[in-house]
Amino acid sequence: MNEPGGRKCRPPRFEHAEWPYEPNFRRVNGWRMHYIDEGAGAPVVLLHGNPAWGFLYRKFVKPLTAAGRRVIVPDMIGFGLSEKPVREQAHTLDGHIANLTSLLRQLDVRDATMVCHDWGGPTGLGFALSNTDRVRALVIMSTWAWPLPPAEFHERIFPWRIMHAPVVGPYLLGRHNALAGRGMYLSVVDRKKFAAMAQGIYEGILPDPGSRLLTWTWPRWIPLDESARGFARFEWLERELKKSELPTLLVWGKEDEVFDHKTFATRFKELLPHAEGPELVTGRHFLQEDSGAEIAQKINRFLDRIEGRQS
């Protein structure tokens, strides 16, 4: 691929038996965004959060494409094979929504199902609620979309509020990659399997402190009080969700301690009373690692129902 000005650039690649997909890149708001685009049919857009990347959805791609669906999995700017800006100002919530919007409009994505997890929740819902003509349905997993109150997890001094500290957060998450390492390890159920099969990949895709900037700046956008930087955007998300009539499926990890299903899935159900679920699966916060294939089939069945396909 070529960078602006004609300078040739060799895009990054990642080779793994469970991720045999051709890398694609588009320029979004000046940054190089990586995504995979597999299969044909109505698109399903799979959105990750912090500190993951598209690899989190490796168990989803084949079941969804085999069911006759197009699967698009972007790496958010700052993660995976996408460009990783080294300025905190590049990582506003509105900026990430704009990046996703640019990508999906360039790909002329329509009739899409947005699968939203963690920061892929406010980002994907931000796109969906401002581009309703391009969206067919929502799948919401272990996330949130309102300003307050935060999760009980996010009110704890350790580990969460310490990430907001100006020195300790960058030291632990930047220099020592604590979120991609220890953080993800503690956020799955089958930790032995995760350590053997995936943990090194999440750590290795963020090889140095400069590449890990978003792991410690994104947490600071979770509102803890009304002075938070993202407060107005989350107010808008909550307000627009209440108006939404998009078919919606809620899927939650039974063991999730970050966004527990009793609090957060219940709140989504209040905002979207027509939503199906919550359907509970084995999984802590990164439920895709423990129940990826099962969730993919739940998505297929949900879409079959709303599309009027025969089971």
PDB file of N, CA and C in Angstrom, residues 93 97 116 118-126 129 138 140-151 222-223 230-242 250 252 259 263-265 267-268 271-272:
ATOM      1  N   LEU A  93     -13.450   9.517  22.546  1.00  0.00           N
ATOM      2  CA  LEU A  93     -14.537   8.619  22.163  1.00  0.00           C
ATOM      3  C   LEU A  93     -15.143   9.044  20.835  1.00  0.00           C
ATOM      4  N   ILE A  97     -15.471   6.854  17.298  1.00  0.00           N
ATOM      5  CA  ILE A  97     -16.726   6.692  16.556  1.00  0.00           C
ATOM      6  C   ILE A  97     -16.546   7.190  15.128  1.00  0.00           C
ATOM      7  N   CYS A 116     -21.304  -5.493  19.607  1.00  0.00           N
ATOM      8  CA  CYS A 116     -20.624  -4.480  20.416  1.00  0.00           C
ATOM      9  C   CYS A 116     -20.189  -5.065  21.749  1.00  0.00           C
ATOM     10  N   ASP A 118     -17.417  -4.315  25.224  1.00  0.00           N
ATOM     11  CA  ASP A 118     -16.484  -3.436  25.914  1.00  0.00           C
ATOM     12  C   ASP A 118     -16.522  -2.056  25.244  1.00  0.00           C
ATOM     13  N   TRP A 119     -15.367  -1.458  24.878  1.00  0.00           N
ATOM     14  CA  TRP A 119     -15.392  -0.154  24.209  1.00  0.00           C
ATOM     15  C   TRP A 119     -16.002  -0.229  22.823  1.00  0.00           C
ATOM     16  N   GLY A 120     -16.108  -1.421  22.268  1.00  0.00           N
ATOM     17  CA  GLY A 120     -16.868  -1.570  21.034  1.00  0.00           C
ATOM     18  C   GLY A 120     -18.338  -1.272  21.236  1.00  0.00           C
ATOM     19  N   GLY A 121     -18.787  -1.197  22.516  1.00  0.00           N
ATOM     20  CA  GLY A 121     -20.158  -0.840  22.824  1.00  0.00           C
ATOM     21  C   GLY A 121     -20.447   0.617  22.520  1.00  0.00           C
ATOM     22  N   PRO A 122     -19.886   1.562  23.268  1.00  0.00           N
ATOM     23  CA  PRO A 122     -20.151   2.972  22.965  1.00  0.00           C
ATOM     24  C   PRO A 122     -19.684   3.384  21.574  1.00  0.00           C
ATOM     25  N   THR A 123     -18.624   2.749  21.063  1.00  0.00           N
ATOM     26  CA  THR A 123     -18.159   3.085  19.713  1.00  0.00           C
ATOM     27  C   THR A 123     -19.139   2.578  18.664  1.00  0.00           C
ATOM     28  N   GLY A 124     -19.491   1.291  18.746  1.00  0.00           N
ATOM     29  CA  GLY A 124     -20.406   0.714  17.766  1.00  0.00           C
ATOM     30  C   GLY A 124     -21.808   1.275  17.860  1.00  0.00           C
ATOM     31  N   LEU A 125     -22.274   1.509  19.087  1.00  0.00           N
ATOM     32  CA  LEU A 125     -23.593   2.107  19.254  1.00  0.00           C
ATOM     33  C   LEU A 125     -23.591   3.559  18.802  1.00  0.00           C
ATOM     34  N   GLY A 126     -22.460   4.243  18.991  1.00  0.00           N
ATOM     35  CA  GLY A 126     -22.346   5.599  18.477  1.00  0.00           C
ATOM     36  C   GLY A 126     -22.535   5.637  16.977  1.00  0.00           C
ATOM     37  N   LEU A 129     -26.451   4.437  16.143  1.00  0.00           N
ATOM     38  CA  LEU A 129     -27.526   5.367  16.480  1.00  0.00           C
ATOM     39  C   LEU A 129     -27.472   6.649  15.670  1.00  0.00           C
ATOM     40  N   LEU A 138     -28.652  -5.121  16.427  1.00  0.00           N
ATOM     41  CA  LEU A 138     -27.593  -4.960  17.417  1.00  0.00           C
ATOM     42  C   LEU A 138     -27.414  -6.243  18.209  1.00  0.00           C
ATOM     43  N   ILE A 140     -25.361  -6.925  21.777  1.00  0.00           N
ATOM     44  CA  ILE A 140     -24.677  -6.179  22.830  1.00  0.00           C
ATOM     45  C   ILE A 140     -24.156  -7.153  23.863  1.00  0.00           C
ATOM     46  N   MET A 141     -22.854  -7.041  24.178  1.00  0.00           N
ATOM     47  CA  MET A 141     -22.195  -7.979  25.077  1.00  0.00           C
ATOM     48  C   MET A 141     -21.280  -7.241  26.041  1.00  0.00           C
ATOM     49  N   SER A 142     -21.490  -7.413  27.337  1.00  0.00           N
ATOM     50  CA  SER A 142     -20.554  -6.956  28.367  1.00  0.00           C
ATOM     51  C   SER A 142     -20.018  -5.560  28.095  1.00  0.00           C
ATOM     52  N   THR A 143     -20.938  -4.577  28.083  1.00  0.00           N
ATOM     53  CA  THR A 143     -20.560  -3.197  27.818  1.00  0.00           C
ATOM     54  C   THR A 143     -21.548  -2.288  28.522  1.00  0.00           C
ATOM     55  N   TRP A 144     -21.534  -1.012  28.164  1.00  0.00           N
ATOM     56  CA  TRP A 144     -22.454  -0.038  28.759  1.00  0.00           C
ATOM     57  C   TRP A 144     -22.606   1.122  27.796  1.00  0.00           C
ATOM     58  N   ALA A 145     -23.627   1.969  28.042  1.00  0.00           N
ATOM     59  CA  ALA A 145     -23.878   3.086  27.131  1.00  0.00           C
ATOM     60  C   ALA A 145     -24.656   4.195  27.833  1.00  0.00           C
ATOM     61  N   TRP A 146     -24.268   4.542  29.035  1.00  0.00           N
ATOM     62  CA  TRP A 146     -24.899   5.619  29.807  1.00  0.00           C
ATOM     63  C   TRP A 146     -23.841   6.217  30.720  1.00  0.00           C
ATOM     64  N   PRO A 147     -24.067   7.437  31.194  1.00  0.00           N
ATOM     65  CA  PRO A 147     -22.989   8.124  31.914  1.00  0.00           C
ATOM     66  C   PRO A 147     -22.747   7.623  33.326  1.00  0.00           C
ATOM     67  N   LEU A 148     -23.791   7.461  34.123  1.00  0.00           N
ATOM     68  CA  LEU A 148     -23.637   7.070  35.517  1.00  0.00           C
ATOM     69  C   LEU A 148     -24.806   6.180  35.924  1.00  0.00           C
ATOM     70  N   PRO A 149     -24.625   5.358  36.955  1.00  0.00           N
ATOM     71  CA  PRO A 149     -23.405   5.170  37.730  1.00  0.00           C
ATOM     72  C   PRO A 149     -22.438   4.235  37.029  1.00  0.00           C
ATOM     73  N   PRO A 150     -21.159   4.332  37.334  1.00  0.00           N
ATOM     74  CA  PRO A 150     -20.209   3.365  36.790  1.00  0.00           C
ATOM     75  C   PRO A 150     -20.410   2.005  37.439  1.00  0.00           C
ATOM     76  N   ALA A 151     -19.763   1.018  36.900  1.00  0.00           N
ATOM     77  CA  ALA A 151     -19.789  -0.302  37.528  1.00  0.00           C
ATOM     78  C   ALA A 151     -19.107  -0.235  38.887  1.00  0.00           C
ATOM     79  N   ILE A 222     -14.027   6.436  30.868  1.00  0.00           N
ATOM     80  CA  ILE A 222     -15.201   5.875  31.539  1.00  0.00           C
ATOM     81  C   ILE A 222     -15.652   6.869  32.600  1.00  0.00           C
ATOM     82  N   PRO A 223     -16.863   7.405  32.506  1.00  0.00           N
ATOM     83  CA  PRO A 223     -17.289   8.437  33.463  1.00  0.00           C
ATOM     84  C   PRO A 223     -17.371   7.899  34.887  1.00  0.00           C
ATOM     85  N   GLY A 230     -16.181  12.183  28.745  1.00  0.00           N
ATOM     86  CA  GLY A 230     -17.148  11.558  27.855  1.00  0.00           C
ATOM     87  C   GLY A 230     -18.585  11.666  28.321  1.00  0.00           C
ATOM     88  N   PHE A 231     -18.836  12.479  29.336  1.00  0.00           N
ATOM     89  CA  PHE A 231     -20.158  12.472  29.967  1.00  0.00           C
ATOM     90  C   PHE A 231     -21.269  12.828  28.968  1.00  0.00           C
ATOM     91  N   ALA A 232     -21.073  13.873  28.184  1.00  0.00           N
ATOM     92  CA  ALA A 232     -22.120  14.315  27.258  1.00  0.00           C
ATOM     93  C   ALA A 232     -22.403  13.267  26.193  1.00  0.00           C
ATOM     94  N   ARG A 233     -21.364  12.610  25.688  1.00  0.00           N
ATOM     95  CA  ARG A 233     -21.581  11.576  24.674  1.00  0.00           C
ATOM     96  C   ARG A 233     -22.355  10.398  25.260  1.00  0.00           C
ATOM     97  N   PHE A 234     -22.055  10.019  26.490  1.00  0.00           N
ATOM     98  CA  PHE A 234     -22.795   8.916  27.097  1.00  0.00           C
ATOM     99  C   PHE A 234     -24.243   9.316  27.402  1.00  0.00           C
ATOM    100  N   GLU A 235     -24.473  10.570  27.739  1.00  0.00           N
ATOM    101  CA  GLU A 235     -25.855  11.038  27.886  1.00  0.00           C
ATOM    102  C   GLU A 235     -26.605  10.886  26.570  1.00  0.00           C
ATOM    103  N   TRP A 236     -25.951  11.244  25.481  1.00  0.00           N
ATOM    104  CA  TRP A 236     -26.565  11.114  24.150  1.00  0.00           C
ATOM    105  C   TRP A 236     -26.843   9.650  23.816  1.00  0.00           C
ATOM    106  N   LEU A 237     -25.890   8.766  24.106  1.00  0.00           N
ATOM    107  CA  LEU A 237     -26.088   7.344  23.838  1.00  0.00           C
ATOM    108  C   LEU A 237     -27.305   6.810  24.588  1.00  0.00           C
ATOM    109  N   GLU A 238     -27.405   7.142  25.862  1.00  0.00           N
ATOM    110  CA  GLU A 238     -28.541   6.669  26.649  1.00  0.00           C
ATOM    111  C   GLU A 238     -29.858   7.207  26.089  1.00  0.00           C
ATOM    112  N   ARG A 239     -29.879   8.470  25.749  1.00  0.00           N
ATOM    113  CA  ARG A 239     -31.094   9.097  25.223  1.00  0.00           C
ATOM    114  C   ARG A 239     -31.520   8.461  23.893  1.00  0.00           C
ATOM    115  N   GLU A 240     -30.554   8.218  23.011  1.00  0.00           N
ATOM    116  CA  GLU A 240     -30.880   7.655  21.708  1.00  0.00           C
ATOM    117  C   GLU A 240     -31.250   6.171  21.804  1.00  0.00           C
ATOM    118  N   LEU A 241     -30.615   5.460  22.726  1.00  0.00           N
ATOM    119  CA  LEU A 241     -30.965   4.053  22.903  1.00  0.00           C
ATOM    120  C   LEU A 241     -32.429   3.892  23.284  1.00  0.00           C
ATOM    121  N   LYS A 242     -32.933   4.794  24.109  1.00  0.00           N
ATOM    122  CA  LYS A 242     -34.322   4.710  24.535  1.00  0.00           C
ATOM    123  C   LYS A 242     -35.283   4.807  23.353  1.00  0.00           C
ATOM    124  N   LEU A 250     -29.066  -9.495  23.575  1.00  0.00           N
ATOM    125  CA  LEU A 250     -28.128  -9.306  24.670  1.00  0.00           C
ATOM    126  C   LEU A 250     -27.479 -10.644  25.005  1.00  0.00           C
ATOM    127  N   TRP A 252     -24.333 -12.232  27.554  1.00  0.00           N
ATOM    128  CA  TRP A 252     -23.471 -11.825  28.673  1.00  0.00           C
ATOM    129  C   TRP A 252     -22.721 -13.020  29.251  1.00  0.00           C
ATOM    130  N   PHE A 259     -18.619  -5.809  33.948  1.00  0.00           N
ATOM    131  CA  PHE A 259     -19.989  -5.371  33.693  1.00  0.00           C
ATOM    132  C   PHE A 259     -20.914  -6.543  34.001  1.00  0.00           C
ATOM    133  N   THR A 263     -26.576  -6.215  36.748  1.00  0.00           N
ATOM    134  CA  THR A 263     -26.671  -4.756  36.698  1.00  0.00           C
ATOM    135  C   THR A 263     -26.763  -4.251  35.268  1.00  0.00           C
ATOM    136  N   PHE A 264     -25.840  -4.685  34.404  1.00  0.00           N
ATOM    137  CA  PHE A 264     -25.694  -4.048  33.101  1.00  0.00           C
ATOM    138  C   PHE A 264     -26.613  -4.631  32.036  1.00  0.00           C
ATOM    139  N   ALA A 265     -26.752  -5.940  31.980  1.00  0.00           N
ATOM    140  CA  ALA A 265     -27.716  -6.502  31.036  1.00  0.00           C
ATOM    141  C   ALA A 265     -29.128  -6.061  31.409  1.00  0.00           C
ATOM    142  N   ARG A 267     -29.943  -3.251  32.849  1.00  0.00           N
ATOM    143  CA  ARG A 267     -30.108  -1.851  32.432  1.00  0.00           C
ATOM    144  C   ARG A 267     -30.371  -1.741  30.938  1.00  0.00           C
ATOM    145  N   PHE A 268     -29.666  -2.525  30.127  1.00  0.00           N
ATOM    146  CA  PHE A 268     -29.940  -2.523  28.686  1.00  0.00           C
ATOM    147  C   PHE A 268     -31.376  -2.975  28.416  1.00  0.00           C
ATOM    148  N   LEU A 271     -33.635  -0.101  28.905  1.00  0.00           N
ATOM    149  CA  LEU A 271     -33.549   0.860  27.810  1.00  0.00           C
ATOM    150  C   LEU A 271     -34.144   0.306  26.522  1.00  0.00           C
ATOM    151  N   LEU A 272     -33.994  -1.009  26.321  1.00  0.00           N
ATOM    152  CA  LEU A 272     -34.443  -1.675  25.089  1.00  0.00           C
ATOM    153  C   LEU A 272     -35.352  -2.839  25.476  1.00  0.00           C
TER     154      LEU A 272
END
